[in-house]
XYZ file of C-alpha atoms in Angstrom:
561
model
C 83.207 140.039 57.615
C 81.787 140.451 60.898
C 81.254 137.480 63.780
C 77.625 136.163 62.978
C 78.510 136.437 59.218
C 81.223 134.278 59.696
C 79.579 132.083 61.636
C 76.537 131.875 59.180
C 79.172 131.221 56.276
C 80.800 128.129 58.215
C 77.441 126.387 58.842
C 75.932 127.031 55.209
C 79.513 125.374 54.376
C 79.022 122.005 56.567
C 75.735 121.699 55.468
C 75.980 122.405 51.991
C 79.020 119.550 52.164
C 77.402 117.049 54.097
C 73.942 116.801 51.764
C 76.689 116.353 48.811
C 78.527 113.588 50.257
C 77.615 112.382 54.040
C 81.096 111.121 54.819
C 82.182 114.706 54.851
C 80.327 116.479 57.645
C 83.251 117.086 59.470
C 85.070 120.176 57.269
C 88.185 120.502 59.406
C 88.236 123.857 58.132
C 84.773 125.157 58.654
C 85.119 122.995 62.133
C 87.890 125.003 63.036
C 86.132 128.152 62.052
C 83.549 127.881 64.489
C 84.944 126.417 67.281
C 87.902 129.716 67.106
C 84.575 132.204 66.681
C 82.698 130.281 69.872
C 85.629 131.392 71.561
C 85.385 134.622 70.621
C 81.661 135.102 71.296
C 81.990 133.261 74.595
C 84.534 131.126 75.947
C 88.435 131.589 75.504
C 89.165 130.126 72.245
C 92.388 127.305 72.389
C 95.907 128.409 71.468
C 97.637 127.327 67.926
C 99.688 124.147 68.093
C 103.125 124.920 69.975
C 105.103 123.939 66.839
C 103.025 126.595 64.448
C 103.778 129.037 67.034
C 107.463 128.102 67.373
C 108.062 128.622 63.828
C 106.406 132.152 64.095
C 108.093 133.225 67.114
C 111.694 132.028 65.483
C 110.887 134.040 62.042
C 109.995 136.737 64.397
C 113.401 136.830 66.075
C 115.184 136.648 62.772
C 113.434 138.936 61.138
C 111.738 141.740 63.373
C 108.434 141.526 61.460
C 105.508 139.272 60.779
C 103.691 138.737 56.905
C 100.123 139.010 58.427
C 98.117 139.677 61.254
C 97.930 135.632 61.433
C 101.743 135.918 62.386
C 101.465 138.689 64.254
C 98.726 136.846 66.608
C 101.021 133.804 66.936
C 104.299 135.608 68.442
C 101.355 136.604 70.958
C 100.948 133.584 71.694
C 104.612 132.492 71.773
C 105.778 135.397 73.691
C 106.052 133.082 77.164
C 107.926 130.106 74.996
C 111.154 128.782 75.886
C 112.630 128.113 72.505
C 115.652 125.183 72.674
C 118.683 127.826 73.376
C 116.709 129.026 75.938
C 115.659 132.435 74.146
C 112.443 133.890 75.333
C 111.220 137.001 73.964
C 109.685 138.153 77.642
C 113.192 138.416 78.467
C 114.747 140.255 75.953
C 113.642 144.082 76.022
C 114.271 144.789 72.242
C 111.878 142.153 70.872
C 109.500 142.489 73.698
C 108.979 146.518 72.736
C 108.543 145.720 68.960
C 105.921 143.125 69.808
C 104.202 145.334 72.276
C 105.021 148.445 69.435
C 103.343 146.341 66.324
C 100.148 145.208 68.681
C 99.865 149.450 69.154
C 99.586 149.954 65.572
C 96.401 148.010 65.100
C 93.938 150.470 63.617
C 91.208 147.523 64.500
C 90.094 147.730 68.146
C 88.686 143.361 67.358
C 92.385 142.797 66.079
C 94.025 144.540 69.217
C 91.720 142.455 71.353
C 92.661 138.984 70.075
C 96.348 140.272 70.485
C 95.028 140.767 73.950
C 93.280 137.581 74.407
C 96.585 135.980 73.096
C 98.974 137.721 75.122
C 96.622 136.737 78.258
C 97.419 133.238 77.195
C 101.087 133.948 77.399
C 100.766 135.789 80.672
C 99.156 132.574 82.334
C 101.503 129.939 80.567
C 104.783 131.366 82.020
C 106.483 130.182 84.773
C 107.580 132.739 86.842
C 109.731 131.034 89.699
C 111.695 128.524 87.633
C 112.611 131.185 85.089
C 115.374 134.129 84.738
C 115.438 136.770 86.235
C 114.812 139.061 82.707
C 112.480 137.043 81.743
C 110.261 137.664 85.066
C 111.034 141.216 84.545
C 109.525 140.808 81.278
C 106.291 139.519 82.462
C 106.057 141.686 85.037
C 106.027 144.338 82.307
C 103.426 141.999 80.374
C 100.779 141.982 83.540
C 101.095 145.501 83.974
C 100.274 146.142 80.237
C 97.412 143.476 80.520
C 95.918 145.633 82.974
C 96.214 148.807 81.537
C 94.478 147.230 78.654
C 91.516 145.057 80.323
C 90.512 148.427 81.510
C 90.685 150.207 78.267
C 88.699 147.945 76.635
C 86.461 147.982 79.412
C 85.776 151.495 79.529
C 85.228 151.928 75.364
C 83.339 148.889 74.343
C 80.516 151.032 73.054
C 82.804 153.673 71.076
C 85.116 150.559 69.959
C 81.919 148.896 69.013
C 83.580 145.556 70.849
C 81.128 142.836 71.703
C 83.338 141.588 74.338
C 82.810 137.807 75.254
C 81.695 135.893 78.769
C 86.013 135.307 79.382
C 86.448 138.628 79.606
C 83.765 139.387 82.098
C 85.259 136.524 84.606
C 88.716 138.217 84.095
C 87.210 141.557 85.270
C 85.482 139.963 87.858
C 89.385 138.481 88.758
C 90.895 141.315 87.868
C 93.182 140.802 90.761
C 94.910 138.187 88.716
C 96.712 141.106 86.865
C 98.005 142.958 90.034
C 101.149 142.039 92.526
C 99.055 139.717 94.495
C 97.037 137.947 91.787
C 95.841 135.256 94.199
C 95.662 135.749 97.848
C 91.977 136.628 97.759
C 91.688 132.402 96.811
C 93.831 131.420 99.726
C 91.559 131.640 102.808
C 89.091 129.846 100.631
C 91.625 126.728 99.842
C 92.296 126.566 103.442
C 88.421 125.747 104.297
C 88.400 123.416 101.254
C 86.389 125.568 99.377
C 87.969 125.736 95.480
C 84.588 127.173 93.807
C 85.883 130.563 93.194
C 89.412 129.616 91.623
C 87.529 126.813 89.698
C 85.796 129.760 88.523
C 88.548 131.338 87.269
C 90.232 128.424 85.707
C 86.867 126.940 83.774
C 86.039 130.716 82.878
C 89.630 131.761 81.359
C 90.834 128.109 80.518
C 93.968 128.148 82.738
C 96.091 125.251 81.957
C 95.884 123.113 85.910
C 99.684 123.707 85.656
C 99.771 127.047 85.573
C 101.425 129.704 87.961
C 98.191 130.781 89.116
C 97.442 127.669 90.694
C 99.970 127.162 91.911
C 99.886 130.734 93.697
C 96.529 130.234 94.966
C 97.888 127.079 97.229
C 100.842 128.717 97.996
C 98.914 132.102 99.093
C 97.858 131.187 102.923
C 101.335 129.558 103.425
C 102.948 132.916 102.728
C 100.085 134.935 104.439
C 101.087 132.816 107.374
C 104.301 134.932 107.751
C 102.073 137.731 109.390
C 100.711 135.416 111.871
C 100.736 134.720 115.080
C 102.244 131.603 116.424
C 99.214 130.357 118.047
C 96.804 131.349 114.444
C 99.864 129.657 112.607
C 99.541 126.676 114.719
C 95.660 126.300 114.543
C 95.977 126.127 110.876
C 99.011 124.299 110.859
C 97.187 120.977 109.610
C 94.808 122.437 107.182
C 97.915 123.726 105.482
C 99.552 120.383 105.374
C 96.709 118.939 103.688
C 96.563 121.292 101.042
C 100.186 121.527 100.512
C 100.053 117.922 99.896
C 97.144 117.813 97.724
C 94.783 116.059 100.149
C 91.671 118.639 98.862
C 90.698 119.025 94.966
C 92.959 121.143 94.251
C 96.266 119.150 91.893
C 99.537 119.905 93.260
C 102.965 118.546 91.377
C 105.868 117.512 94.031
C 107.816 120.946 92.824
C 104.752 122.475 94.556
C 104.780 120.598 97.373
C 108.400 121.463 97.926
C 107.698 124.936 97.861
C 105.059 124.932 99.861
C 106.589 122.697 102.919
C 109.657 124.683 102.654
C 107.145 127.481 103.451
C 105.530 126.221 106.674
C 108.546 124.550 108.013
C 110.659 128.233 107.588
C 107.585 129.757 109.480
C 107.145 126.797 112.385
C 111.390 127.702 112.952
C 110.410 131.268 113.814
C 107.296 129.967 117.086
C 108.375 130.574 120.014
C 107.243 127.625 121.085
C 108.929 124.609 118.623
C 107.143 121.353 119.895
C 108.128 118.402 117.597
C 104.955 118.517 115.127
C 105.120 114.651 113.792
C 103.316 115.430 110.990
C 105.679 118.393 109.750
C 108.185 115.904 110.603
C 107.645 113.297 108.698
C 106.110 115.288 105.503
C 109.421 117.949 105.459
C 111.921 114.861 105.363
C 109.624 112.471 102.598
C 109.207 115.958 100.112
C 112.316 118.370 100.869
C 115.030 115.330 102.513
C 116.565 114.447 105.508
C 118.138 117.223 106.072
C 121.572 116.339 107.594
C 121.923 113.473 104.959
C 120.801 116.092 102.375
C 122.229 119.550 103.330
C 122.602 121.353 99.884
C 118.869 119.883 98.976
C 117.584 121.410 102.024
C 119.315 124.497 101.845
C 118.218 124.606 98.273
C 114.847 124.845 98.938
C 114.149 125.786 102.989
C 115.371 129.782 102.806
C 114.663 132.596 104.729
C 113.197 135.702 103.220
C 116.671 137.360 102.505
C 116.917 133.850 100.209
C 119.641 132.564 102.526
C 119.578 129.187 104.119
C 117.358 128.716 106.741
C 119.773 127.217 109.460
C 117.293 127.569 112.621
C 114.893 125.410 110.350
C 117.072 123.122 109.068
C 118.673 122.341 112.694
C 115.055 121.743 114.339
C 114.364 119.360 111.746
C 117.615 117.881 112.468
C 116.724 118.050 116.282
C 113.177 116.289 115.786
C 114.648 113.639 113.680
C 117.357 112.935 115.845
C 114.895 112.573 119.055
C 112.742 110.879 117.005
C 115.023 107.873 116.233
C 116.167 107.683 119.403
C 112.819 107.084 120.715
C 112.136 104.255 118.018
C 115.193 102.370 118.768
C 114.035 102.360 122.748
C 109.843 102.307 122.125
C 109.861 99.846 119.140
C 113.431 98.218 118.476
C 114.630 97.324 122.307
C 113.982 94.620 123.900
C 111.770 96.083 126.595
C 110.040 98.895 124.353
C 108.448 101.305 126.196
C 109.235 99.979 129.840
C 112.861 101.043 128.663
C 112.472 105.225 129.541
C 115.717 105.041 131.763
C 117.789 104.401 128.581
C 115.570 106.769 127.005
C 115.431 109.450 129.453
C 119.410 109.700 129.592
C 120.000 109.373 125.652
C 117.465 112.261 124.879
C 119.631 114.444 126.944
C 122.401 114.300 124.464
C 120.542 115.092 121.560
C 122.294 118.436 120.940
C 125.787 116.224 120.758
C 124.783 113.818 118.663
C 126.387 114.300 115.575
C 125.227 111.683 113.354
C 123.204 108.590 114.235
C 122.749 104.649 112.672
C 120.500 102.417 113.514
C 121.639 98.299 113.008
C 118.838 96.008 112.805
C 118.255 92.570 113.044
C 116.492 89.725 111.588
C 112.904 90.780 112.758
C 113.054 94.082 112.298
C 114.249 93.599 108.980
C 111.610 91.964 108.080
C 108.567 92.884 110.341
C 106.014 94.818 108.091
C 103.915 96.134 110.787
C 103.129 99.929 110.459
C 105.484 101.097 113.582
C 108.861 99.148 111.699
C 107.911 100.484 108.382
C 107.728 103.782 109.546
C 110.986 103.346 111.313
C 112.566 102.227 108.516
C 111.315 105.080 106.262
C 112.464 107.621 108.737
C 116.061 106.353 109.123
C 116.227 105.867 105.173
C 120.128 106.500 104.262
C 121.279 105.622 108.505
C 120.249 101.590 107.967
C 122.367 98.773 108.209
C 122.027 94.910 108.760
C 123.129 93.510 111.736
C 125.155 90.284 111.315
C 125.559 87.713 113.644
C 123.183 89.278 115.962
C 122.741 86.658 118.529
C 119.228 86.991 118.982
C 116.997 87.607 116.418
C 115.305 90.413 117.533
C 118.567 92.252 118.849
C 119.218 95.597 116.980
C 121.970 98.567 117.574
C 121.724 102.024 117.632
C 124.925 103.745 117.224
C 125.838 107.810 117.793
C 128.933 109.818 116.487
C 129.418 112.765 119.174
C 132.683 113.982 118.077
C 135.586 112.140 118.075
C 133.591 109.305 119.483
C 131.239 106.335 118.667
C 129.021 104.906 120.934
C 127.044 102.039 120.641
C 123.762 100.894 122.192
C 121.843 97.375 122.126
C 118.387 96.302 122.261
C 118.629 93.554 124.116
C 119.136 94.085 127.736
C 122.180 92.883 129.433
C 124.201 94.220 126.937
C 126.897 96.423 127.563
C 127.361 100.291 125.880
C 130.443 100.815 123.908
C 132.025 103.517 123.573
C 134.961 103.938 120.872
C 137.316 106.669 119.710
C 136.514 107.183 115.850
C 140.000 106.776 114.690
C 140.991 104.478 114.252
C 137.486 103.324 112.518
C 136.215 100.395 114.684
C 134.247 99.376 112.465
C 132.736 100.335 108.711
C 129.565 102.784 108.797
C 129.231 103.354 104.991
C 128.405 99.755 103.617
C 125.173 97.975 104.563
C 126.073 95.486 107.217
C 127.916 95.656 110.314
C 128.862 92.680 112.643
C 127.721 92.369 116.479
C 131.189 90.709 116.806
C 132.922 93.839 115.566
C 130.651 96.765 117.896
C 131.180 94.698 120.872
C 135.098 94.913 120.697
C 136.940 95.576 124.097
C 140.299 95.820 122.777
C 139.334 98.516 121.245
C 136.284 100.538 123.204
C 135.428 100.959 126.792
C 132.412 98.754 127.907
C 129.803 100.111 130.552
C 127.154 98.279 131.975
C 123.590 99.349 133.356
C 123.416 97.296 135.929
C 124.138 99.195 138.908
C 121.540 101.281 140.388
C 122.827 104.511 139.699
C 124.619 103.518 136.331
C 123.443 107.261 134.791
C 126.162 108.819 136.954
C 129.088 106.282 135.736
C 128.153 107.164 132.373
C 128.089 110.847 132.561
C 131.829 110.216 134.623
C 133.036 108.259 131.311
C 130.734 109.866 128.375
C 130.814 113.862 129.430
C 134.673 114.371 129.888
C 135.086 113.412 126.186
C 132.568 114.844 124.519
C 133.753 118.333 126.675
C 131.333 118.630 129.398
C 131.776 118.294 132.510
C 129.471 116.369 134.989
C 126.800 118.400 137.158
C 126.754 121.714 136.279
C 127.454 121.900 132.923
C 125.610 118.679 132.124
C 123.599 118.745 128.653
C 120.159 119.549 129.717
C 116.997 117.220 128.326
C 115.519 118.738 125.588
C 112.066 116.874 126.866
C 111.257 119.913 128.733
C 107.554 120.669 129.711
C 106.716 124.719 129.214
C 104.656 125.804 131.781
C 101.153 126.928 130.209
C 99.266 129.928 131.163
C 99.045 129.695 135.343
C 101.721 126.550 135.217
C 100.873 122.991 136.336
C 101.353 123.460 139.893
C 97.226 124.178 140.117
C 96.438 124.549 143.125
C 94.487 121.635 145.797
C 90.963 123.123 144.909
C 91.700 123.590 141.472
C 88.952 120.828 139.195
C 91.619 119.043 138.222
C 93.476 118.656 141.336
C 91.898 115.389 142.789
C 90.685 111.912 141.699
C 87.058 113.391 141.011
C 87.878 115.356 137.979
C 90.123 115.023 135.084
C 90.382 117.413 132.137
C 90.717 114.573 129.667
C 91.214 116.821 126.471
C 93.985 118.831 127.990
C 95.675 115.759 129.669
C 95.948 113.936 126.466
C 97.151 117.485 124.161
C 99.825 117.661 127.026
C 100.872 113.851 126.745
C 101.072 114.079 123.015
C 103.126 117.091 123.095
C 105.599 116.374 125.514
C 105.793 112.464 123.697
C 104.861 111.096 127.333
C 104.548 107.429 127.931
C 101.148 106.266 128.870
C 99.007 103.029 129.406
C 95.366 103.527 130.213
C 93.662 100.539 131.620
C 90.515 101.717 132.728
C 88.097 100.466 130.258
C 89.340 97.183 131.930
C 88.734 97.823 135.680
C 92.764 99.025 136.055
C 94.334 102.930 135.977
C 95.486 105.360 134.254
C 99.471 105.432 134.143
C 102.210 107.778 132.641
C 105.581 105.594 132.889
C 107.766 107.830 133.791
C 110.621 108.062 136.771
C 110.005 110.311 139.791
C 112.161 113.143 140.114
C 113.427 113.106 136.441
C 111.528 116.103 135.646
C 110.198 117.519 138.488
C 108.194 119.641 136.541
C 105.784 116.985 135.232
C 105.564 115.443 138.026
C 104.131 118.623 139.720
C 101.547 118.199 137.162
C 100.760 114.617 137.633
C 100.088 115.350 141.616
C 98.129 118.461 141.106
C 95.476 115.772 138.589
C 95.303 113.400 141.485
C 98.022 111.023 140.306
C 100.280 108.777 142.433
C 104.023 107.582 142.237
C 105.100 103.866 142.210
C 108.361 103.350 142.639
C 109.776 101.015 139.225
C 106.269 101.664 137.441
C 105.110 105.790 136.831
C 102.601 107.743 138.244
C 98.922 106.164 138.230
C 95.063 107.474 138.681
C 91.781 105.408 138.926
């Protein structure tokens, strides 16, 4: 019985049903009947029900052989299932032949095809990355059979008398979907926010929005960005994030998104140029982990290409995070915030040595909900503890292991800076408190003060000599370095931006955001432009800040009108 014989069959069936007894329009049978030959004239038709195909696929492994071509299409459509000992015939070479050997046999070119069709099912239902290694090995072998066969099929339509349905002209048209690259040509679309052609693809062949191939198509420009240049890697750098993280109209699950951040962080390691990139930041330590409270997560996931940990990743994540909370505790948790850069300025430089880090906070910034505490908080997730007794309420502690050594800061100023050996433990870091009473203990830990004008030197006398440097030349060097750009910063006195008349705002404010500089403009209100930072600290910015017109004041920053 051909297609539009069957089809005319069904309806006369309904019909002749429903004007015998209207409560029975709805033959499940003859329902079924049509909808399975729509598919064939047209659309891709729906699988069987996974526990119809289960029981096939199970008789099939028992057994070797199927009672009908019924049977036969169902192990088709199994051949991608997981059954519960985790058996899948993909992955198993003697089971996989015979399938592939009793599709072969077909004498019926229509009854090979829905084998096809079926198989095609299987092919996009797999999952590739989360499965074993035979059983990728097996679908390899089923993609490269799917190809072979698309093509036949193609090519003898007429002789194989096939009327070949609107599906199988969208897979030709994606025929790339059965090669070694089935989806970079979608990636440089995703990355404009343009999904038409893979919505295409998964209307047209009914691709589950789970399926590898989406999946692929996201994670296509992230691996294309390998072949990059730093600066093209950089430009694109935020469009990626936003797809990664499902920000267009494209779904993506959180195994996704750890894939795909895993990608892009591995690739920003490898820049020569590794500015902290906030946003990578923040979005690599919510999806993958901290990474130094969460080492065998991390490693799991952030690998180089050789599938090894990625360790230069890993540690600039690491770095950021580190500078990162240091800058909170002396921008948002001290008691000066940002007029504070001297305690800033001289912890930053010891990044590198800082081992592990807590932060100890107090009544208000327990409990402030303002976006700049939250954050805060959500950053130094698994490094938080109470502070007890603090005194004042909005006094907070920020603590640092370098190694055999604990040393503890305050926010509020006039407090001392402890520094204790680690054993014996001063105090208790793994519960969720801590006392003020028991970090400011001088029978047990040296106290230095910052009173005295040059109080950076004392503490580099006391701090350096344990932690095995020694002070002056071998100091640890800020990592707050500014790179000089193309032609440096030291423009010349005609340059345009080398006097009070012009100022490049755009590139001012991309260098002040990269280098994480303080600033307080006041001119909408009569007053200047400042960047609160002390003379001679880096004498490279402030080469910079004279060649755009600004001025020092000592105790204040540079300024412009």
């Amino acid at each position: 019985m051909n297609e539009l014989i069957q089809l005319q069959s069904s309806l006369a069936q309904i019909f002749r049903d429903g004007l015998r007894n209207p409560g029975s329009w709805e033959n499940p049978q003859a329902v079924k009947d049509i909808k399975d030959l729509n598919g064939t004239l047209n659309g891709v038709p729906s699988a069987p029900s996974s526990d119809s195909i289960e029981t096939i696929v199970l008789k099939y492994r028992r057994t070797q052989s199927v009672a009908s071509f019924r049977e036969l299409k169902y192990v088709c459509y199994g051949a991608a299932m997981k059954m519960q000992d985790g058996w899948c015939l993909l992955g198993n070479e003697r089971w996989r032949d015979k399938l592939f050997a009793d599709v072969d046999q077909l004498d019926e070119p229509r009854r090979r095809f829905k084998c096809f069709q079926a198989l095609l099912s299987s092919y996009f239902a797999f999952a590739p990355h989360d499965e074993q290694p035979t059983d990728r090995a097996g679908w390899i072998k089923l993609r490269s059979r799917l190809a072979i066969h698309r093509y036949q099929f193609e090519r003898n339509v007429t002789n194989w008398k096939l009327r070949l349905p609107e599906w199988f002209g969208v897979l030709s048209k994606h025929s790339n979907l059965l090669t070694e690259a089935p989806c970079d040509r979608y990636g440089s679309d995703l990355l404009r926010g343009d999904s038409a052609r893979i919505e295409e693809v998964r209307k047209g062949l009914s691709i589950p929005s789970n399926s590898w191939v989406m999946e692929e198509a996201i994670l296509a420009p992230m691996k294309s960005a390998a072949a990059w240049s730093d600066d093209t890697f950089k430009t694109h750098l935020d469009p990626l994030l936003r797809l990664a993280l499902g920000h267009t109209e494209m779904k993506v699950s959180d195994l996704l998104k750890r894939r795909a951040i895993a990608l892009l962080i591995s690739r920003y390691a490898r820049c020569e140029g590794k500015q902290e990139h906030p946003a990578l930041r923040d979005t690599a330590v919510s999806i993958i982990g901290n990474p130094w409270l969460k080492k065998k997560q991390w490693d799991a996931w952030v690998k180089k290409n050789d599938g090894q940990p990625d360790d230069e990743a890993r540690d600039l994540v690491n770095s950021w995070l580190k500078q990162r909370l240091i800058k909170d505790f002396f921008d948002v948790l001290s008691e000066d915030g940002r007029a504070d850069q001297r305690r800033l300025n001289y912890w930053l430089r010891f990044e590198t040595e800082i081992e592990d880090l807590w932060l100890a906070l107090g009544p208000d910034a327990t409990s402030d909900r303002s976006k700049p505490f939250q954050d805060l908080r959500e950053r130094a997730v698994g490094r938080l503890l109470r502070l007890e007794n603090p005194g004042q309420s909005n006094n907070n502690a920020f603590i640092m292991r370098m190694g055999d050594w604990l040393i503890v800061e305050f926010g509020i100023t006039g407090n001392a800076c402890y520094v204790y050996p680690l054993t014996p433990a001063p105090f208790a870091l793994h519960g969720k408190t801590v006392s003020l009473y028991k970090l400011k203990n001088k029978n047990l830990g040296e106290a230095h003060n910052h009173i005295a004008k040059g109080w950076e030197s004392n503490f580099d006398r006391a701090i350096c000599s344990k932690i095995g440097y020694k002070p002056g030349k071998d100091m640890p060097r800020p990592r707050l370095q500014v790179e000089q750009p193309r032609g440096g910063y030291a423009a010349s006195s005609n340059s345009p931006d080398a006097n009070s008349k012009g100022l490049n705002e755009t590139e001012f404010w991309r260098q002040v955001r990269q280098y994480s500089l303080p600033t307080d403009d006041k001119r909408d209100k009569g007053g200047a432009l400042w960047v609160n930072i002390e003379q001679s600290r880096y004498p490279t910015i402030d080469q910079w800040l004279e060649s755009l017109g600004f001025k020092y004041r000592p105790g204040r920053g540079w300024w412009r009108e």
